[in-house]
GROMACS .gro file of C-alpha atoms in nm:
model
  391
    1UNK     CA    1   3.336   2.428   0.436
    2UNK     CA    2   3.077   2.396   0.719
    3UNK     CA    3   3.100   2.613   1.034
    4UNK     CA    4   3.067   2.326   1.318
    5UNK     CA    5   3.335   2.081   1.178
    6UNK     CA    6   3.549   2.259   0.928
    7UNK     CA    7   3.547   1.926   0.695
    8UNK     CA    8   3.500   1.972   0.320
    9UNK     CA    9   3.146   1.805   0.195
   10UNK     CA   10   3.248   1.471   0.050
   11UNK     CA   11   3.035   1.427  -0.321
   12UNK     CA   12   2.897   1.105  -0.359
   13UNK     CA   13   3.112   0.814  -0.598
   14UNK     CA   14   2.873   0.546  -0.737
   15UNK     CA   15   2.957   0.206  -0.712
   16UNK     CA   16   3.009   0.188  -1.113
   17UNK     CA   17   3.286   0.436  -1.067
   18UNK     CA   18   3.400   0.250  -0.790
   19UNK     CA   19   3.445  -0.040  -0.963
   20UNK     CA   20   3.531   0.087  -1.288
   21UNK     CA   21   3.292   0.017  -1.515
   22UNK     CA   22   2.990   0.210  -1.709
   23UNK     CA   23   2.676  -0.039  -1.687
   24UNK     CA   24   2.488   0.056  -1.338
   25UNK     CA   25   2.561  -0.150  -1.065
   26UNK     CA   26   2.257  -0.015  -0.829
   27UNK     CA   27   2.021  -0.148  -1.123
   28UNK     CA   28   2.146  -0.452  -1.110
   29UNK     CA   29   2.147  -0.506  -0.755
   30UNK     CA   30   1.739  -0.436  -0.816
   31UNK     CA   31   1.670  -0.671  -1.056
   32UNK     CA   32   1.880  -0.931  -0.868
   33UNK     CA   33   1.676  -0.850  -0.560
   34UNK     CA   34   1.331  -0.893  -0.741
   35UNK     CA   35   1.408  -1.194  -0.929
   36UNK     CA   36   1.607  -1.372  -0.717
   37UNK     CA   37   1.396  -1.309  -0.353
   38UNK     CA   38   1.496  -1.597  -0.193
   39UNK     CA   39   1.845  -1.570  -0.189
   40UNK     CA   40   2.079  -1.367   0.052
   41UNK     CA   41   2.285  -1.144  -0.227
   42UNK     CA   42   2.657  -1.043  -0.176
   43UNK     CA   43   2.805  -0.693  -0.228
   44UNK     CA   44   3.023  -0.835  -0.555
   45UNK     CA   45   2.722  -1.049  -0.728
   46UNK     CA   46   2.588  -0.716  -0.894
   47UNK     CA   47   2.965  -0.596  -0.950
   48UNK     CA   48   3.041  -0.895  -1.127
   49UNK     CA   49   2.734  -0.900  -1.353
   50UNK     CA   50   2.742  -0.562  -1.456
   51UNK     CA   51   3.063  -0.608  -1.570
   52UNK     CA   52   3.020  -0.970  -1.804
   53UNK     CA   53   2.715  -0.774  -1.962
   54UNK     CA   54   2.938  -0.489  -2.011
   55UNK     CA   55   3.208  -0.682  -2.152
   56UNK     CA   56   2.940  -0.898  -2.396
   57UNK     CA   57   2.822  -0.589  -2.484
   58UNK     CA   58   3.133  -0.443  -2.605
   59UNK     CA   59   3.233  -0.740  -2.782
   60UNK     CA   60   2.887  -0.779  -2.975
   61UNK     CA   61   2.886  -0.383  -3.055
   62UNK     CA   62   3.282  -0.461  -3.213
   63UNK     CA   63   3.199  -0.738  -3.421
   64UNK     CA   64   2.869  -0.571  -3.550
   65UNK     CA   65   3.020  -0.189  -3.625
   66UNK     CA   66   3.255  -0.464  -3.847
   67UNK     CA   67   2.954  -0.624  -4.011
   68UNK     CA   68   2.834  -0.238  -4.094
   69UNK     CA   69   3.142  -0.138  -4.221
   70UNK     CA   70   3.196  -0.433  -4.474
   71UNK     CA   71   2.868  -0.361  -4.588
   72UNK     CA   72   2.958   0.005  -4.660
   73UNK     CA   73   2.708   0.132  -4.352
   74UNK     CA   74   2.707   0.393  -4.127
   75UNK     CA   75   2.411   0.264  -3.853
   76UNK     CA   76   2.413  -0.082  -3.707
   77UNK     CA   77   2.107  -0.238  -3.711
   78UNK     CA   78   1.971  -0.578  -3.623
   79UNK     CA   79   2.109  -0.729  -3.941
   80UNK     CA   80   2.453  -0.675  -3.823
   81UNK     CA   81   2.425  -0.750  -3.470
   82UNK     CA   82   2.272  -1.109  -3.608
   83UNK     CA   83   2.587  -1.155  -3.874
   84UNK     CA   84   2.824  -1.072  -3.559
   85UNK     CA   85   2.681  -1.236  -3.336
   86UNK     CA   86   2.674  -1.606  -3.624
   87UNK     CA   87   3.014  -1.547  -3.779
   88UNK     CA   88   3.139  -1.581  -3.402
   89UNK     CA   89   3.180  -1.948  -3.245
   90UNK     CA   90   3.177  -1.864  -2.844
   91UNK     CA   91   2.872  -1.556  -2.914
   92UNK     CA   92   2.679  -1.796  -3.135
   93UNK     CA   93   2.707  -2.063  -2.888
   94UNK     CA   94   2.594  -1.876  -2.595
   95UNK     CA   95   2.314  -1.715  -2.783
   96UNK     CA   96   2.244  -2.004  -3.007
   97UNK     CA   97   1.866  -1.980  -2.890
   98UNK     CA   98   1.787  -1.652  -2.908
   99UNK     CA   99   1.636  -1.498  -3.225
  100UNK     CA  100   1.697  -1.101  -3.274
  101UNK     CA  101   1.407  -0.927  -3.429
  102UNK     CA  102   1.409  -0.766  -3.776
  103UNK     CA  103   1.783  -0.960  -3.818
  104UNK     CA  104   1.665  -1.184  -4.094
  105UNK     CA  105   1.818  -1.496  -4.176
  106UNK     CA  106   2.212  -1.605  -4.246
  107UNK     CA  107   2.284  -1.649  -4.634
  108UNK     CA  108   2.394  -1.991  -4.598
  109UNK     CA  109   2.326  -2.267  -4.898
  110UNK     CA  110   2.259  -2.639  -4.817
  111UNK     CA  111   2.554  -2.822  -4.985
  112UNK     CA  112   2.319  -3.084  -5.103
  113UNK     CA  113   2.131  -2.856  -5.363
  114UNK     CA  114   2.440  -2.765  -5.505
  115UNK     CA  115   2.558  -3.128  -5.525
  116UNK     CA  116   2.615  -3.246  -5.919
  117UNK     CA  117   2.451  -3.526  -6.016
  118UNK     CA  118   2.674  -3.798  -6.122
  119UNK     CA  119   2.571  -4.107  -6.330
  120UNK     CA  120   2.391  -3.927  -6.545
  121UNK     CA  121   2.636  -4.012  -6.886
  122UNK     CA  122   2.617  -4.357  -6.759
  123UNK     CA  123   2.206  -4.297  -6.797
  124UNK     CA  124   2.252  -4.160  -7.152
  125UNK     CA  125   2.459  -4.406  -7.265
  126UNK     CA  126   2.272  -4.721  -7.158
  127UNK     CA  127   1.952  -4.532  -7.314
  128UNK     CA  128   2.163  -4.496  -7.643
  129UNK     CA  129   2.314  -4.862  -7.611
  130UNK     CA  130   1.928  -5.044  -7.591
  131UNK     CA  131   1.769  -4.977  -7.909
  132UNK     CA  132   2.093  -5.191  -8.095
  133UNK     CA  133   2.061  -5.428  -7.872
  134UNK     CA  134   1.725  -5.474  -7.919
  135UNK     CA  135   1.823  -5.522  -8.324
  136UNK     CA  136   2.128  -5.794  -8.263
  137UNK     CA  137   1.819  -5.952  -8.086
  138UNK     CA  138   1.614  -5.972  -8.349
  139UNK     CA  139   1.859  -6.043  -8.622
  140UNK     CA  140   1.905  -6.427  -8.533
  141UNK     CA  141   2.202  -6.596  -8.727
  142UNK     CA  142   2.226  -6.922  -8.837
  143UNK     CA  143   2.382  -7.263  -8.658
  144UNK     CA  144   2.730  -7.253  -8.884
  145UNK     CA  145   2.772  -6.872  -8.784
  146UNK     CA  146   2.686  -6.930  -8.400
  147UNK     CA  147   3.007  -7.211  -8.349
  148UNK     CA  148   3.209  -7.034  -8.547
  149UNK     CA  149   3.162  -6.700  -8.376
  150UNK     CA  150   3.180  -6.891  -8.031
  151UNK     CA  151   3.514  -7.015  -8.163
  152UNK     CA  152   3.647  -6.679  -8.257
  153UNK     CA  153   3.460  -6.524  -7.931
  154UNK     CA  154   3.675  -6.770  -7.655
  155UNK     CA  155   3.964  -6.720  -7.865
  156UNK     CA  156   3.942  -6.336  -7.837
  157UNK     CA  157   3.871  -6.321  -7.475
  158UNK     CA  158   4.129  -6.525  -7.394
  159UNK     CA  159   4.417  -6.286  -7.562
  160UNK     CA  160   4.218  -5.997  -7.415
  161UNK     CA  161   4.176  -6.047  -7.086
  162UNK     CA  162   4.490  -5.884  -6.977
  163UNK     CA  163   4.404  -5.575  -7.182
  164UNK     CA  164   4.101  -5.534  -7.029
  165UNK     CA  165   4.244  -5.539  -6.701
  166UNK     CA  166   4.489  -5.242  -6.808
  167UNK     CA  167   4.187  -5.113  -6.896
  168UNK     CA  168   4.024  -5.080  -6.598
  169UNK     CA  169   4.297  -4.985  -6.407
  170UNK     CA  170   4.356  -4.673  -6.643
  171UNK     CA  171   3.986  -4.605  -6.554
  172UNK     CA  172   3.969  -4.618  -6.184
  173UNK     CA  173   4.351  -4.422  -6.212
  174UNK     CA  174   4.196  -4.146  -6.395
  175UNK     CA  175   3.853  -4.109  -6.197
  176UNK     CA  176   4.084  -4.079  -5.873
  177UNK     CA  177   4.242  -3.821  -6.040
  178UNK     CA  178   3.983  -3.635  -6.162
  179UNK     CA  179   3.760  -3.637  -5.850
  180UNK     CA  180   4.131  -3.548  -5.617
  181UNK     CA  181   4.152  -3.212  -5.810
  182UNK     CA  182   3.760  -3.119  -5.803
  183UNK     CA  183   3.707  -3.209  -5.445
  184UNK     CA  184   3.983  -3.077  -5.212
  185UNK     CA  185   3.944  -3.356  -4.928
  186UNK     CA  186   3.702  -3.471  -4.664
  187UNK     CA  187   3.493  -3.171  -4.471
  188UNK     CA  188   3.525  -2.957  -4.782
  189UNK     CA  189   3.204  -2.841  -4.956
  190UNK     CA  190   3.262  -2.700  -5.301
  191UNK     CA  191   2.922  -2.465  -5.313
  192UNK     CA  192   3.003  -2.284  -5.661
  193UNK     CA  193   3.240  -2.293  -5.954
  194UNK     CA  194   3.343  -2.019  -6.217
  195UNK     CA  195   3.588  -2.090  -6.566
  196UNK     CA  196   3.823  -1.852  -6.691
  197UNK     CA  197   3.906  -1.750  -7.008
  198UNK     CA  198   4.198  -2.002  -7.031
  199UNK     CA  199   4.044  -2.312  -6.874
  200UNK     CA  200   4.128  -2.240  -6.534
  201UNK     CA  201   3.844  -2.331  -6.239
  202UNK     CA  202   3.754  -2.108  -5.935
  203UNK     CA  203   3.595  -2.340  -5.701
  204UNK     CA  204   3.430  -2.157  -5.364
  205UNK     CA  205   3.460  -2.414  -5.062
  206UNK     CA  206   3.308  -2.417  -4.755
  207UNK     CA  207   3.516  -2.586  -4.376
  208UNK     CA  208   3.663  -2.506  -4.031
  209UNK     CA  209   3.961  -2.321  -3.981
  210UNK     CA  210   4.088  -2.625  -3.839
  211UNK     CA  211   4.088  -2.796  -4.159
  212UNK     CA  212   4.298  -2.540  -4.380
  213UNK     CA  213   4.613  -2.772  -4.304
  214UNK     CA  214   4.403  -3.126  -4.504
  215UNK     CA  215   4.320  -2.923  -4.787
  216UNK     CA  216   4.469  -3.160  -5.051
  217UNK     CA  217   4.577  -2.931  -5.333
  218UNK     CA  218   4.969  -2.888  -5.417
  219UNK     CA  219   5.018  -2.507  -5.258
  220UNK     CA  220   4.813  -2.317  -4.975
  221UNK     CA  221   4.860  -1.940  -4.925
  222UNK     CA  222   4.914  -1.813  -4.556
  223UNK     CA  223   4.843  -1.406  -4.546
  224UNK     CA  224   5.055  -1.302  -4.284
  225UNK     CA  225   5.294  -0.985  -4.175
  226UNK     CA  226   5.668  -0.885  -4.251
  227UNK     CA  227   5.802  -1.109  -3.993
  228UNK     CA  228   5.595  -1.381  -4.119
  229UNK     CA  229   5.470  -1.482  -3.803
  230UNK     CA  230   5.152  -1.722  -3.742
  231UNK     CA  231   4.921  -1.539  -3.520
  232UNK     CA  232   4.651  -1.524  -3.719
  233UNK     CA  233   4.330  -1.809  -3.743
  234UNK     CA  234   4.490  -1.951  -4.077
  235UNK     CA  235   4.887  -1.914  -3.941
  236UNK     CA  236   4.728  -2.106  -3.569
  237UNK     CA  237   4.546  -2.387  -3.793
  238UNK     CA  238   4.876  -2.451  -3.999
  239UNK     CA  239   5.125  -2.424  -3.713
  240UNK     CA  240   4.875  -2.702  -3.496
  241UNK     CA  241   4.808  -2.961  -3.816
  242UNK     CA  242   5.210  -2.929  -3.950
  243UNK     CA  243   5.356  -2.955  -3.596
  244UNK     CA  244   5.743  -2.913  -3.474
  245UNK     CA  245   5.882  -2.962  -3.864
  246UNK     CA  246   5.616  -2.709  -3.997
  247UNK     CA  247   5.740  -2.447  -3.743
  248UNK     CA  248   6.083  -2.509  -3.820
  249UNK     CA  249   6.098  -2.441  -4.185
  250UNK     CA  250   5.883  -2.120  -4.139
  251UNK     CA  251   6.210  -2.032  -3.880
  252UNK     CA  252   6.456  -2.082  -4.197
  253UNK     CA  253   6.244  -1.886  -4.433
  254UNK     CA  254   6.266  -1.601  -4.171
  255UNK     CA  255   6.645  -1.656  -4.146
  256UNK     CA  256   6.699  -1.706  -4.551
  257UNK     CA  257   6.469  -1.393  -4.653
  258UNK     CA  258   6.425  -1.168  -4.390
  259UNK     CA  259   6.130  -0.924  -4.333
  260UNK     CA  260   5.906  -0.940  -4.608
  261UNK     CA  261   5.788  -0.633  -4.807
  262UNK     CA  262   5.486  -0.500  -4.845
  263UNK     CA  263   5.319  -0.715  -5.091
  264UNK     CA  264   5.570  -0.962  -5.081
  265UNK     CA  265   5.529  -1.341  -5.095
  266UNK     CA  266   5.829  -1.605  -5.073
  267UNK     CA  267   5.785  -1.993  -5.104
  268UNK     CA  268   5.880  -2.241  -4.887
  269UNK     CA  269   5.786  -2.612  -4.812
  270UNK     CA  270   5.488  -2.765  -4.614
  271UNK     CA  271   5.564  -3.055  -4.402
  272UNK     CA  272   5.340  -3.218  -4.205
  273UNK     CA  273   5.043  -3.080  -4.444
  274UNK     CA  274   4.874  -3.232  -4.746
  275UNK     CA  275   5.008  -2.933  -4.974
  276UNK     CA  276   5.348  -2.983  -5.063
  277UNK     CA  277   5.418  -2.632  -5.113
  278UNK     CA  278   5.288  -2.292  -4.903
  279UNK     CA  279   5.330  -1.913  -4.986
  280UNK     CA  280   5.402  -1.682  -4.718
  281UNK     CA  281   5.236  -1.290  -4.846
  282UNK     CA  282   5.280  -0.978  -4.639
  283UNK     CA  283   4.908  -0.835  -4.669
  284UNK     CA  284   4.866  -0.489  -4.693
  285UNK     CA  285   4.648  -0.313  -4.422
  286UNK     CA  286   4.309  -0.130  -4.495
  287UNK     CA  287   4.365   0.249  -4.525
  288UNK     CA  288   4.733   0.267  -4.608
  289UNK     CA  289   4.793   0.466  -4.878
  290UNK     CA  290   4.772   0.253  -5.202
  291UNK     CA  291   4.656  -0.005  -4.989
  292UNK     CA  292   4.416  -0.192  -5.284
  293UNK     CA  293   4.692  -0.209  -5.572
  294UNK     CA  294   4.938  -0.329  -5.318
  295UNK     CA  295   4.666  -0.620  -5.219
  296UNK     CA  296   4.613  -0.687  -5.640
  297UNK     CA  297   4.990  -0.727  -5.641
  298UNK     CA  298   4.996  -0.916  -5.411
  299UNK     CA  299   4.792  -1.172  -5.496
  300UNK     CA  300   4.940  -1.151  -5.873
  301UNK     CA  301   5.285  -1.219  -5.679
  302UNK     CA  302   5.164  -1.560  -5.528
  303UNK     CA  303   5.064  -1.683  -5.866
  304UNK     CA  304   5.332  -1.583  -6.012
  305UNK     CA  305   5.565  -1.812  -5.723
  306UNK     CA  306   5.320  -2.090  -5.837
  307UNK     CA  307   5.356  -2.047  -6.190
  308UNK     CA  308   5.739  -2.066  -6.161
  309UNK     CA  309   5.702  -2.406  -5.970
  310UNK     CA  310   5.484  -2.528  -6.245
  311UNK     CA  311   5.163  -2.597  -5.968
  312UNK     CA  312   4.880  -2.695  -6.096
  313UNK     CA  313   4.618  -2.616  -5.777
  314UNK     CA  314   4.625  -2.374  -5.544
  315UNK     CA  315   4.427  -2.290  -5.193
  316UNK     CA  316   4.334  -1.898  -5.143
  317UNK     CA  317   4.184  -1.876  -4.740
  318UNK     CA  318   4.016  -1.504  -4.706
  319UNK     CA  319   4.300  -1.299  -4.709
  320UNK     CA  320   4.328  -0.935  -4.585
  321UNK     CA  321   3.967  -0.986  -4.398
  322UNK     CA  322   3.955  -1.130  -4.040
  323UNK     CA  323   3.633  -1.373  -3.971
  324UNK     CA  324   3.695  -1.341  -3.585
  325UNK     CA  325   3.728  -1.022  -3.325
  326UNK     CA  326   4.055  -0.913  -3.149
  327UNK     CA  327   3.932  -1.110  -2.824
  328UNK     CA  328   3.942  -1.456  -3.066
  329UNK     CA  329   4.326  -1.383  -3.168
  330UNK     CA  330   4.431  -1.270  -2.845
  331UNK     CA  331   4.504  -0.932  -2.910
  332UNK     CA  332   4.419  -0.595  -2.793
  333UNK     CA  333   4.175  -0.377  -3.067
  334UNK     CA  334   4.443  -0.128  -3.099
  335UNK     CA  335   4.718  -0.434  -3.152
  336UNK     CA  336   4.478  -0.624  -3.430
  337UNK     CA  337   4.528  -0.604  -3.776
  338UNK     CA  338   4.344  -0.298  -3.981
  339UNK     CA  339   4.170  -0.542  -4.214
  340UNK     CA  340   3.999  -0.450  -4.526
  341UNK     CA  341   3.593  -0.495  -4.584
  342UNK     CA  342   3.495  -0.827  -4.740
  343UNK     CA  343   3.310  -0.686  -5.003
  344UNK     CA  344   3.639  -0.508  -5.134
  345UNK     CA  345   3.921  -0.736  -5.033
  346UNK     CA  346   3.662  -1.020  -5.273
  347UNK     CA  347   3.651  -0.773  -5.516
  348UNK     CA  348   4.002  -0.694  -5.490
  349UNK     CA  349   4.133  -1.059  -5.516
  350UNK     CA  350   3.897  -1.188  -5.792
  351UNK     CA  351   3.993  -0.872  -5.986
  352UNK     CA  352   4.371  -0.976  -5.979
  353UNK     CA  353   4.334  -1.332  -6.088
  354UNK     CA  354   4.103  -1.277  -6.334
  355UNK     CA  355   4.386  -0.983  -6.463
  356UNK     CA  356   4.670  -1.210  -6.421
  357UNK     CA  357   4.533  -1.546  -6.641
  358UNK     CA  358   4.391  -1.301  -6.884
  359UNK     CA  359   4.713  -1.152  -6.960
  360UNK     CA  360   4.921  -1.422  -6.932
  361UNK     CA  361   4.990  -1.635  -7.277
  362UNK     CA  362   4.973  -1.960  -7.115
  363UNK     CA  363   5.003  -2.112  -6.696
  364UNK     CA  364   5.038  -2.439  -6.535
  365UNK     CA  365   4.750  -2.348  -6.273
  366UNK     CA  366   4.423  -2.539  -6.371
  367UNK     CA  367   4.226  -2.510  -6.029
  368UNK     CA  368   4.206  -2.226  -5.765
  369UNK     CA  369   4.048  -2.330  -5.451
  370UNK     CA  370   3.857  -2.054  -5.239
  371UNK     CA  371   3.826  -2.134  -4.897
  372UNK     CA  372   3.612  -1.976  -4.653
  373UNK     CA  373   3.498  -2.041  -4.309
  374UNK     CA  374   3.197  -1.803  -4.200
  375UNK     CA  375   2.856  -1.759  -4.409
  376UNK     CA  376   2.922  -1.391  -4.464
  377UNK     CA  377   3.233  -1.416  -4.671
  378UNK     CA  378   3.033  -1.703  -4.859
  379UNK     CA  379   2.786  -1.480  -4.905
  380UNK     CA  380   2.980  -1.191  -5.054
  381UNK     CA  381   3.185  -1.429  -5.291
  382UNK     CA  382   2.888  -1.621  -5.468
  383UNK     CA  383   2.765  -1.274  -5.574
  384UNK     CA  384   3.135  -1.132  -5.651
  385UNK     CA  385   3.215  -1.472  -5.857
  386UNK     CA  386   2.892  -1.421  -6.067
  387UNK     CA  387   2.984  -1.085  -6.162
  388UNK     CA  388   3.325  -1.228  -6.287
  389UNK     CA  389   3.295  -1.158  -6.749
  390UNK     CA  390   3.392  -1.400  -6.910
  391UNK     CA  391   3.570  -1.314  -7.251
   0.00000   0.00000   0.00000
């Protein structure tokens, strides 16, 4: 207290605690002045700015402690901040141009060099089919034989024609088949495949989130909570592409089966979606006690619901890991979901299947789709997948 006024000495608040925020707002009222000379500043520009790099800040640091953590790290490095920054649509977009030293490169693989080459059986066969061609050539027959065998010839292909016809048809019915359960629809890239020991096909696909609801396979699973709600990217994308009817079934499953359990899947119908058929699973979250058997059963579970409905294809999106940050699903981070690391939840899920088929006797399943959406996961299941024994 002084002597002359009798007024405490007021200490001196910043203009970052003023406004509530950490980044320095006299800094950036400095650079703004030096770069930016020409140009009467306000009181709020440096406020404001401080604050958005604060905020981008935060968001990259989130998504790349993420990227360390999957990847079993304790120190974030430039590696991460480049996966967090890629695996994120509005981040990538607004940094599309910038290139982060010692980050590397994404582990992405053009479709095209993974494409099959078809025709080539055609290729052998015409090979195979020239050299006894070239011997009928040769082997001229007589005048007698030629009108008799043009007799016989107009007489066969004239009670053959229709046959051929079926023929044909059969053909063309079969290809479409064939190339429906390989390919799962238009915008879906099918980057590796992996048999198992009884026939069965894990295909790893490549699309948007958007496009989860036009995968064309008979049963898609949705990982999702006890009250089976559709907050998350794969519950948004199948809510938007199956509409009003979609919605409404998911409302009777609530009604008909009531909170799921942990672990728990039901089965319900898809309308308004390619599938015919969707299974709802309550994923377990990272660090509960138990937490990886109860994601093995659960994934065990869902085959089991398709197996009992005789399926024969079946879509898996990445379940129990989240591509996106709590700021992309709307949430708080203390509200979002504790998800596991992609490099166990892969390991986790490929472990189960490959458990189930190998002790089961015999299954209707013949294809299981994986479908992904950010280069990461992609990543982490092309190695996982090649690990895969087979018996």
């Amino acid at each position: 207290m002084s002597a002359r006024s009798g007024k405490k000495k007021m200490s001196k608040v910043s203009r970052s605690s003023r406004a509530g925020i950490i980044f320095p707002v006299g800094r950036m009222m400095r650079y703004l002045r030096k770069s930016t000379f020409k140009y009467r500043i306000g009181m709020g520009a440096p406020v404001y700015l401080a604050a958005v790099i604060e905020y981008l800040a935060a968001e990259i640091l989130e998504l790349a402690g993420n990227a360390a953590r999957d990847n079993k790290k304790s120190r974030i490095t430039p590696r991460h901040i480049l996966l967090a920054v890629a695996n994120d649509e509005e981040l990538n977009q607004l940094l599309r141009g910038v290139t982060i030293a010692s980050g590397g490169v994404l582990p992405r693989i053009h479709p095209e060099l993974l494409a099959k080459k078809r025709g080539s059986r055609s290729k052998v066969e015409t090979i195979l089919s020239t050299p006894s061609e070239k011997k009928a050539k040769k082997a001229k027959p007589s005048p007698v034989k030629k009108a008799a065998k043009k007799a016989t010839v107009k007489k066969a292909t004239k009670s053959k024609s229709p046959r051929k016809g079926k023929r044909i048809d059969n053909k063309k019915e079969g290809a479409s088949s064939s190339t429906s359960d390989d390919v799962p629809g238009e915008g879906f890239t099918i980057l590796s495949t992996k048999n198992l020991l009884l026939g069965q096909k894990l295909s790893l696909t490549q699309t948007e989130v958007s496009n989860i609801g036009s995968v064309k396979v008979e049963c898609i699973i949705n990982p999702t909570n006890a009250e089976i709600d559709l907050k998350e990217d794969v519950g948004n994308a199948l809510e938007k592409a199956g509409g009003k009817e979609f919605l409404d079934g998911v409302k009777e499953l609530r009604k008909s089966n009531g909170p799921l359990d942990v672990a728990g899947a039901v089965l319900g119908q898809a309308p308004g979606l390619s599938a015919k058929f969707i299974i709802h699973c309550n994923i377990p979250q990272w660090g509960v006690d138990k937490c990886e058997e109860q994601l093995e059963k659960t994934v065990m579970n869902c085959l089991t619901l398709a197996d009992e409905k005789k399926l024969k294809s079946i879509a898996f999106p990445s379940i129990a890991s989240s591509r996106t940050s709590s700021r992309a699903s709307g949430r708080s981070p203390n509200q979002s979901r504790n998800c596991f690391p992609k490099q166990i939840a892969a390991q986790l899920i490929l472990k189960a299947i490959s458990n189930y088929f190998d002790n089961a006797t015999s299954s209707s399943l013949k294809n299981i789709f994986f479908v992904l959406f950010d280069s990461e996961s992609i990543g982490i299941y092309v190695q996982e997948m090649a690990k895969l024994d087979i018996k």
